[in-house]
Amino acid sequence: AKMFYYNSSALLEPTTESSLLKAIDVSKKFGGTIFFDLNLPLPLWSSSKETKLLIKEAWEAADIIEVTKQELEFLCGIKPSEKFDTNDNDKSKFTHYSPEVIMKLWHNNLKVLFVTNGTSKIHYYTEKHNGWVRGTEDAPTTPFTSDMSQSGDAIVAGTSFVPPNILLKDMLLFH
């Protein structure tokens, strides 16, 4: 596989955590791109410090990381700029944080950090560039659904077929 994708659920049990870390090592050995979609379960939201310790090794192994705006605010200790509501996807709600905020979470292996909030905008940060691109609205599966959680999945799908350096170049040109 060209990309190894995982999220924080594999870190919740010692046996799955050790298996995950071994799989990351094997993927890196064979040149795989390591993608961490934080996907932080609510029980881990009790302490930023504890959560950072739990995810530290998996976080630092990643070449690409995707977090939601709410996860970013939690990890950085930022008071949320608005109430999260998946039914209110107004484009004006999506704060683009400064690189100084993001660099608190940066590590040497990281190539790009994506921050999503629904699907209207996908924010990206690299060591030298940052910005955002417009997303697309998720098509409702029924008239009663409004799932806005697919941005991370779309990033994974896109980066699976396009090397990160080309993807970023295209994002910069598109923006």
Coordinates of N, CA and C in Angstrom, one line a residue:
A1 N 0.8 -1.2 0.0 CA 0.0 0.0 0.0 C 0.9 1.2 0.0
K2 N 0.4 2.3 -0.7 CA 1.2 3.5 -0.8 C 0.9 4.4 0.5
M3 N -0.2 4.2 1.1 CA -0.6 5.0 2.3 C -1.1 4.1 3.4
F4 N -0.7 4.4 4.6 CA -1.2 3.7 5.8 C -2.0 4.7 6.5
Y5 N -3.3 4.4 6.7 CA -4.3 5.3 7.3 C -4.8 4.7 8.6
Y6 N -4.8 5.6 9.7 CA -5.3 5.1 11.0 C -5.9 6.3 11.7
N7 N -6.6 5.9 12.8 CA -7.2 7.0 13.7 C -7.0 6.6 15.1
S8 N -7.4 7.4 16.0 CA -7.0 7.3 17.5 C -7.7 6.1 18.1
S9 N -8.7 5.5 17.5 CA -9.4 4.4 18.1 C -8.5 3.2 18.3
A10 N -7.4 3.1 17.5 CA -6.5 2.0 17.6 C -5.5 2.2 18.8
L11 N -5.6 3.4 19.4 CA -4.7 3.7 20.5 C -5.4 3.4 21.9
L12 N -6.6 3.0 21.9 CA -7.3 2.9 23.1 C -7.0 1.6 23.9
E13 N -6.5 0.6 23.3 CA -6.1 -0.6 24.0 C -4.7 -0.9 23.8
P14 N -3.9 -1.4 24.8 CA -2.5 -1.6 24.6 C -2.2 -2.6 23.4
T15 N -3.0 -3.6 23.2 CA -2.6 -4.6 22.2 C -2.8 -4.0 20.8
T16 N -3.9 -3.2 20.6 CA -4.1 -2.5 19.3 C -3.1 -1.4 19.1
E17 N -2.7 -0.7 20.2 CA -1.7 0.3 20.0 C -0.4 -0.2 19.6
S18 N 0.0 -1.3 20.2 CA 1.3 -1.9 19.8 C 1.3 -2.5 18.4
S19 N 0.1 -3.0 18.0 CA 0.0 -3.5 16.6 C 0.0 -2.4 15.6
L20 N -0.7 -1.3 16.0 CA -0.7 -0.1 15.1 C 0.8 0.4 14.9
L21 N 1.5 0.6 16.0 CA 2.8 1.2 15.9 C 3.8 0.3 15.1
K22 N 3.6 -1.0 15.2 CA 4.4 -2.0 14.4 C 4.0 -1.8 12.9
A23 N 2.7 -1.7 12.6 CA 2.3 -1.6 11.3 C 2.8 -0.3 10.6
I24 N 2.8 0.8 11.4 CA 3.4 2.1 11.0 C 4.9 1.9 10.6
D25 N 5.6 1.2 11.4 CA 7.0 0.9 11.2 C 7.2 0.1 9.9
V26 N 6.4 -0.9 9.7 CA 6.5 -1.7 8.5 C 6.1 -0.9 7.2
S27 N 5.1 -0.1 7.3 CA 4.7 0.8 6.2 C 5.8 1.8 5.8
K28 N 6.4 2.4 6.9 CA 7.5 3.3 6.6 C 8.7 2.6 6.0
K29 N 9.0 1.4 6.4 CA 10.1 0.7 5.9 C 9.9 0.5 4.4
F30 N 8.7 0.3 3.9 CA 8.4 0.1 2.5 C 8.0 1.4 1.8
G31 N 8.3 2.5 2.4 CA 8.1 3.8 1.7 C 6.6 4.4 1.8
G32 N 5.8 3.8 2.6 CA 4.4 4.3 2.7 C 4.3 5.7 3.3
T33 N 3.3 6.4 2.9 CA 2.9 7.7 3.5 C 2.0 7.3 4.7
I34 N 2.2 8.0 5.8 CA 1.5 7.7 7.0 C 0.5 8.8 7.3
F35 N -0.8 8.4 7.3 CA -1.9 9.4 7.4 C -2.7 9.1 8.7
F36 N -2.7 10.1 9.6 CA -3.4 10.0 10.9 C -4.6 10.9 10.9
D37 N -5.8 10.3 10.8 CA -7.1 11.1 10.9 C -7.4 10.9 12.4
L38 N -7.2 12.0 13.2 CA -7.3 11.9 14.6 C -8.6 11.2 15.1
N39 N -9.7 11.7 14.6 CA -11.0 11.1 14.9 C -11.1 10.8 16.4
L40 N -11.0 11.8 17.2 CA -10.8 11.7 18.7 C -12.2 11.4 19.3
P41 N -12.3 10.2 19.9 CA -13.6 9.8 20.6 C -13.8 10.7 21.8
L42 N -15.1 11.1 22.1 CA -15.4 12.0 23.2 C -14.8 11.6 24.5
P43 N -14.8 10.4 24.9 CA -14.2 10.0 26.2 C -12.8 10.5 26.4
L44 N -12.0 10.8 25.3 CA -10.7 11.3 25.4 C -10.6 12.8 25.6
W45 N -11.7 13.5 25.5 CA -11.8 14.9 25.6 C -11.7 15.5 27.0
S46 N -11.4 14.7 28.0 CA -11.4 15.1 29.4 C -10.2 16.0 29.7
S47 N -9.0 15.6 29.1 CA -7.8 16.3 29.4 C -6.9 16.4 28.2
S48 N -6.6 17.6 27.8 CA -5.7 17.8 26.6 C -4.4 17.2 26.9
K49 N -3.9 17.3 28.1 CA -2.5 16.8 28.4 C -2.5 15.2 28.3
E50 N -3.5 14.6 28.9 CA -3.6 13.1 28.8 C -3.8 12.6 27.4
T51 N -4.6 13.4 26.6 CA -4.9 13.0 25.2 C -3.6 13.1 24.4
K52 N -2.9 14.2 24.6 CA -1.6 14.4 23.9 C -0.6 13.3 24.2
L53 N -0.6 12.8 25.4 CA 0.3 11.7 25.8 C -0.1 10.4 25.1
L54 N -1.4 10.2 25.1 CA -2.0 9.0 24.5 C -1.7 8.9 23.0
I55 N -1.8 10.0 22.3 CA -1.6 10.0 20.8 C -0.2 10.4 20.4
K56 N 0.7 10.7 21.3 CA 2.0 11.3 21.0 C 2.8 10.5 19.9
E57 N 3.0 9.2 20.2 CA 3.8 8.4 19.3 C 3.1 8.2 17.9
A58 N 1.8 8.0 17.9 CA 1.1 7.9 16.6 C 1.1 9.2 15.8
W59 N 1.0 10.3 16.6 CA 0.9 11.7 16.0 C 2.3 12.0 15.3
E60 N 3.4 11.7 16.1 CA 4.7 12.0 15.6 C 5.2 11.1 14.5
A61 N 4.5 10.0 14.2 CA 4.9 9.1 13.1 C 4.2 9.5 11.8
A62 N 3.2 10.4 11.9 CA 2.4 10.7 10.7 C 3.1 11.7 9.8
D63 N 2.9 11.5 8.5 CA 3.3 12.4 7.4 C 2.2 13.4 7.2
I64 N 1.0 13.0 7.3 CA -0.2 13.8 7.0 C -1.1 13.6 8.2
I65 N -1.7 14.7 8.7 CA -2.7 14.6 9.8 C -3.9 15.4 9.4
E66 N -5.1 14.8 9.8 CA -6.3 15.5 9.6 C -7.0 15.6 10.9
V67 N -7.4 16.8 11.3 CA -8.2 17.0 12.5 C -9.4 17.9 12.2
T68 N -10.4 17.8 13.0 CA -11.5 18.7 12.9 C -11.1 20.0 13.6
K69 N -11.8 21.1 13.3 CA -11.6 22.4 13.9 C -11.8 22.2 15.4
Q70 N -12.7 21.4 15.9 CA -13.0 21.2 17.3 C -11.8 20.5 17.9
E71 N -11.3 19.5 17.3 CA -10.2 18.7 17.8 C -8.9 19.6 17.9
L72 N -8.7 20.5 16.9 CA -7.6 21.4 16.9 C -7.7 22.3 18.1
E73 N -8.9 22.9 18.3 CA -9.2 23.8 19.4 C -8.9 23.1 20.7
F74 N -9.4 21.9 20.9 CA -9.2 21.1 22.1 C -7.7 20.9 22.4
L75 N -7.0 20.4 21.4 CA -5.5 20.1 21.6 C -4.7 21.4 21.8
C76 N -5.1 22.5 21.3 CA -4.4 23.8 21.5 C -4.9 24.6 22.6
G77 N -6.0 24.2 23.3 CA -6.5 24.9 24.4 C -7.2 26.2 24.0
I78 N -7.8 26.2 22.8 CA -8.5 27.4 22.3 C -10.0 27.3 22.6
K79 N -10.5 28.4 23.1 CA -12.0 28.4 23.4 C -12.6 28.4 22.0
P80 N -13.6 27.5 21.8 CA -14.2 27.5 20.4 C -14.8 28.8 20.0
S81 N -14.6 29.1 18.7 CA -15.0 30.4 18.2 C -16.5 30.5 17.9
E82 N -17.1 29.3 17.9 CA -18.6 29.2 17.6 C -19.1 27.8 18.1
K83 N -20.4 27.7 18.3 CA -21.0 26.5 18.6 C -20.9 25.6 17.4
F84 N -20.5 24.3 17.6 CA -20.4 23.4 16.5 C -21.9 22.9 16.2
D85 N -22.3 23.0 15.0 CA -23.6 22.6 14.7 C -23.6 22.1 13.2
T86 N -23.8 20.8 13.0 CA -23.7 20.2 11.7 C -24.8 20.7 10.8
N87 N -25.8 21.3 11.3 CA -26.9 21.8 10.5 C -26.7 23.2 10.1
D88 N -25.7 23.9 10.6 CA -25.3 25.3 10.3 C -24.0 25.3 9.7
N89 N -23.9 25.2 8.4 CA -22.6 25.2 7.7 C -22.3 26.5 7.0
D90 N -22.6 27.6 7.6 CA -22.4 28.9 7.0 C -20.9 29.1 6.8
K91 N -20.5 29.5 5.6 CA -19.1 29.6 5.2 C -18.3 30.6 6.1
S92 N -19.0 31.6 6.7 CA -18.4 32.6 7.5 C -17.9 32.1 8.8
K93 N -18.3 30.9 9.2 CA -18.0 30.3 10.5 C -16.6 29.7 10.6
F94 N -15.9 29.5 9.5 CA -14.7 28.7 9.5 C -13.5 29.5 9.7
T95 N -13.0 29.6 10.9 CA -11.8 30.3 11.2 C -10.5 29.6 10.6
H96 N -9.7 30.4 10.0 CA -8.4 29.9 9.5 C -7.4 30.4 10.6
Y97 N -6.9 29.5 11.4 CA -6.0 29.8 12.4 C -4.6 30.1 11.8
S98 N -3.9 31.0 12.6 CA -2.5 31.4 12.1 C -1.6 30.2 12.2
P99 N -0.5 30.2 11.4 CA 0.5 29.2 11.5 C 1.1 29.1 12.9
E100 N 1.2 30.1 13.6 CA 1.7 30.1 15.0 C 0.9 29.2 15.9
V101 N -0.4 29.2 15.7 CA -1.3 28.3 16.5 C -1.0 26.8 16.1
I102 N -0.9 26.6 14.8 CA -0.7 25.2 14.3 C 0.7 24.7 14.7
M103 N 1.7 25.5 14.7 CA 3.0 25.1 14.9 C 3.2 24.5 16.3
K104 N 2.3 24.7 17.2 CA 2.3 24.1 18.6 C 2.2 22.6 18.4
L105 N 1.5 22.1 17.4 CA 1.3 20.7 17.2 C 2.2 20.1 16.1
W106 N 3.1 20.9 15.6 CA 4.0 20.4 14.5 C 5.1 19.5 15.0
H107 N 5.5 18.6 14.1 CA 6.7 17.8 14.4 C 7.5 17.6 13.1
N108 N 8.7 17.1 13.2 CA 9.6 17.0 12.1 C 9.2 16.2 10.9
N109 N 8.4 15.1 11.2 CA 8.0 14.2 10.1 C 6.8 14.8 9.3
L110 N 6.1 15.7 9.9 CA 4.8 16.2 9.3 C 5.0 17.0 8.0
K111 N 4.3 16.6 7.0 CA 4.3 17.3 5.7 C 3.2 18.3 5.6
V112 N 2.0 17.8 6.1 CA 0.8 18.7 6.0 C -0.2 18.3 7.1
L113 N -0.8 19.4 7.6 CA -1.9 19.2 8.6 C -3.1 19.8 8.0
F114 N -4.2 19.0 7.9 CA -5.5 19.5 7.4 C -6.4 19.7 8.6
V115 N -7.2 20.8 8.5 CA -8.2 21.1 9.5 C -9.5 21.3 8.8
T116 N -10.5 20.5 9.2 CA -11.8 20.5 8.6 C -12.8 20.9 9.6
N117 N -13.9 21.5 9.0 CA -15.1 21.9 9.8 C -16.3 21.7 8.9
G118 N -16.8 20.5 8.9 CA -17.8 20.3 7.9 C -17.2 20.1 6.6
T119 N -17.8 20.6 5.5 CA -17.2 20.4 4.2 C -17.1 21.6 3.4
S120 N -17.4 22.8 3.9 CA -17.3 24.0 3.1 C -15.9 24.4 2.9
K121 N -15.0 24.2 3.8 CA -13.6 24.6 3.7 C -12.7 23.5 4.3
I122 N -11.6 23.3 3.6 CA -10.6 22.5 4.1 C -9.3 23.3 4.3
H123 N -8.8 23.5 5.5 CA -7.7 24.3 5.8 C -6.4 23.4 5.7
Y124 N -5.3 23.9 5.2 CA -4.1 23.2 5.1 C -2.9 24.0 5.6
Y125 N -2.0 23.3 6.2 CA -0.8 24.0 6.8 C 0.4 23.1 6.5
T126 N 1.4 23.7 5.9 CA 2.7 23.1 5.8 C 3.7 24.0 6.5
E127 N 5.0 23.6 6.4 CA 6.0 24.5 7.1 C 6.1 25.8 6.4
K128 N 5.8 25.9 5.1 CA 6.0 27.1 4.4 C 4.7 27.8 3.9
H129 N 3.6 27.0 3.8 CA 2.4 27.5 3.2 C 1.2 27.1 4.1
N130 N 0.2 28.0 4.0 CA -1.1 27.6 4.6 C -2.2 28.4 3.8
G131 N -3.4 27.8 4.0 CA -4.5 28.4 3.3 C -5.7 27.5 3.4
W132 N -6.6 27.7 2.5 CA -7.8 26.8 2.5 C -8.3 26.7 1.1
V133 N -9.0 25.6 0.9 CA -9.7 25.4 -0.4 C -11.2 25.1 -0.1
R134 N -12.0 25.4 -1.0 CA -13.4 25.1 -0.8 C -13.6 23.6 -0.9
G135 N -14.5 23.1 -0.1 CA -14.9 21.7 -0.1 C -16.2 21.6 -0.9
T136 N -16.8 20.5 -0.8 CA -18.1 20.3 -1.5 C -19.1 19.8 -0.4
E137 N -20.3 20.2 -0.6 CA -21.3 19.7 0.4 C -21.6 18.3 0.2
D138 N -21.7 17.5 1.3 CA -22.1 16.1 1.2 C -23.5 16.0 0.7
A139 N -23.7 15.1 -0.2 CA -25.1 14.8 -0.7 C -25.8 14.1 0.4
P140 N -27.0 14.6 0.8 CA -27.7 13.8 1.9 C -28.2 12.5 1.3
T141 N -28.1 11.5 2.2 CA -28.5 10.1 1.8 C -30.0 10.0 1.9
T142 N -30.6 10.8 2.7 CA -32.1 10.9 2.8 C -32.4 12.4 3.0
P143 N -33.7 12.8 2.8 CA -34.0 14.2 3.1 C -33.9 14.6 4.5
F144 N -33.6 13.6 5.4 CA -33.5 13.9 6.8 C -32.1 13.9 7.4
T145 N -31.1 13.7 6.5 CA -29.8 13.7 7.0 C -29.0 14.9 6.5
S146 N -28.0 15.2 7.3 CA -27.1 16.3 6.9 C -25.7 16.0 7.4
D147 N -25.1 15.0 7.0 CA -23.8 14.5 7.5 C -22.7 15.4 6.9
M148 N -21.9 16.1 7.8 CA -20.9 17.0 7.3 C -19.5 16.4 7.7
S149 N -19.4 15.1 7.9 CA -18.2 14.6 8.5 C -17.3 13.9 7.5
Q150 N -17.5 14.1 6.2 CA -16.8 13.4 5.2 C -15.5 14.0 4.7
S151 N -15.2 15.2 5.2 CA -14.0 15.9 4.6 C -12.8 15.1 4.8
G152 N -12.6 14.5 6.0 CA -11.4 13.7 6.2 C -11.3 12.5 5.3
D153 N -12.4 11.9 5.1 CA -12.5 10.8 4.1 C -12.1 11.2 2.7
A154 N -12.6 12.4 2.3 CA -12.3 12.9 1.0 C -10.8 13.2 0.8
I155 N -10.2 13.7 1.9 CA -8.7 14.0 1.9 C -8.0 12.7 1.7
V156 N -8.4 11.7 2.5 CA -7.7 10.3 2.4 C -7.8 9.8 1.0
A157 N -9.0 9.9 0.4 CA -9.2 9.3 -0.9 C -8.4 10.1 -1.9
G158 N -8.3 11.4 -1.8 CA -7.5 12.2 -2.7 C -6.0 12.0 -2.6
T159 N -5.6 11.9 -1.4 CA -4.1 11.7 -1.2 C -3.7 10.2 -1.5
S160 N -4.7 9.3 -1.5 CA -4.3 7.9 -1.8 C -3.9 7.8 -3.3
F161 N -4.4 8.7 -4.1 CA -4.1 8.6 -5.5 C -3.2 9.7 -6.0
V162 N -3.0 10.7 -5.2 CA -2.1 11.8 -5.6 C -1.0 12.0 -4.5
P163 N 0.2 11.9 -4.9 CA 1.3 12.1 -3.9 C 1.1 13.5 -3.2
P164 N 1.4 13.5 -1.9 CA 1.2 14.8 -1.1 C 1.8 16.0 -1.7
N165 N 3.0 15.9 -2.3 CA 3.7 17.1 -2.8 C 3.0 17.6 -4.0
I166 N 2.4 16.7 -4.9 CA 1.6 17.2 -6.0 C 0.3 17.7 -5.6
L167 N -0.4 17.1 -4.6 CA -1.6 17.6 -4.1 C -1.5 19.0 -3.5
L168 N -0.4 19.2 -2.7 CA -0.2 20.6 -2.2 C 0.0 21.6 -3.2
K169 N 0.8 21.2 -4.3 CA 1.1 22.2 -5.3 C -0.2 22.6 -6.0
D170 N -1.1 21.6 -6.3 CA -2.4 21.8 -6.9 C -3.3 22.7 -6.0
M171 N -3.3 22.4 -4.7 CA -4.1 23.2 -3.8 C -3.6 24.7 -3.8
L172 N -2.3 24.9 -3.8 CA -1.8 26.2 -3.8 C -2.2 27.0 -5.1
L173 N -2.1 26.3 -6.2 CA -2.5 26.9 -7.5 C -4.0 27.2 -7.5
F174 N -4.8 26.2 -7.0 CA -6.3 26.4 -7.0 C -6.7 27.5 -6.1
H175 N -6.0 27.7 -5.0 CA -6.4 28.7 -4.0 C -6.1 30.1 -4.6

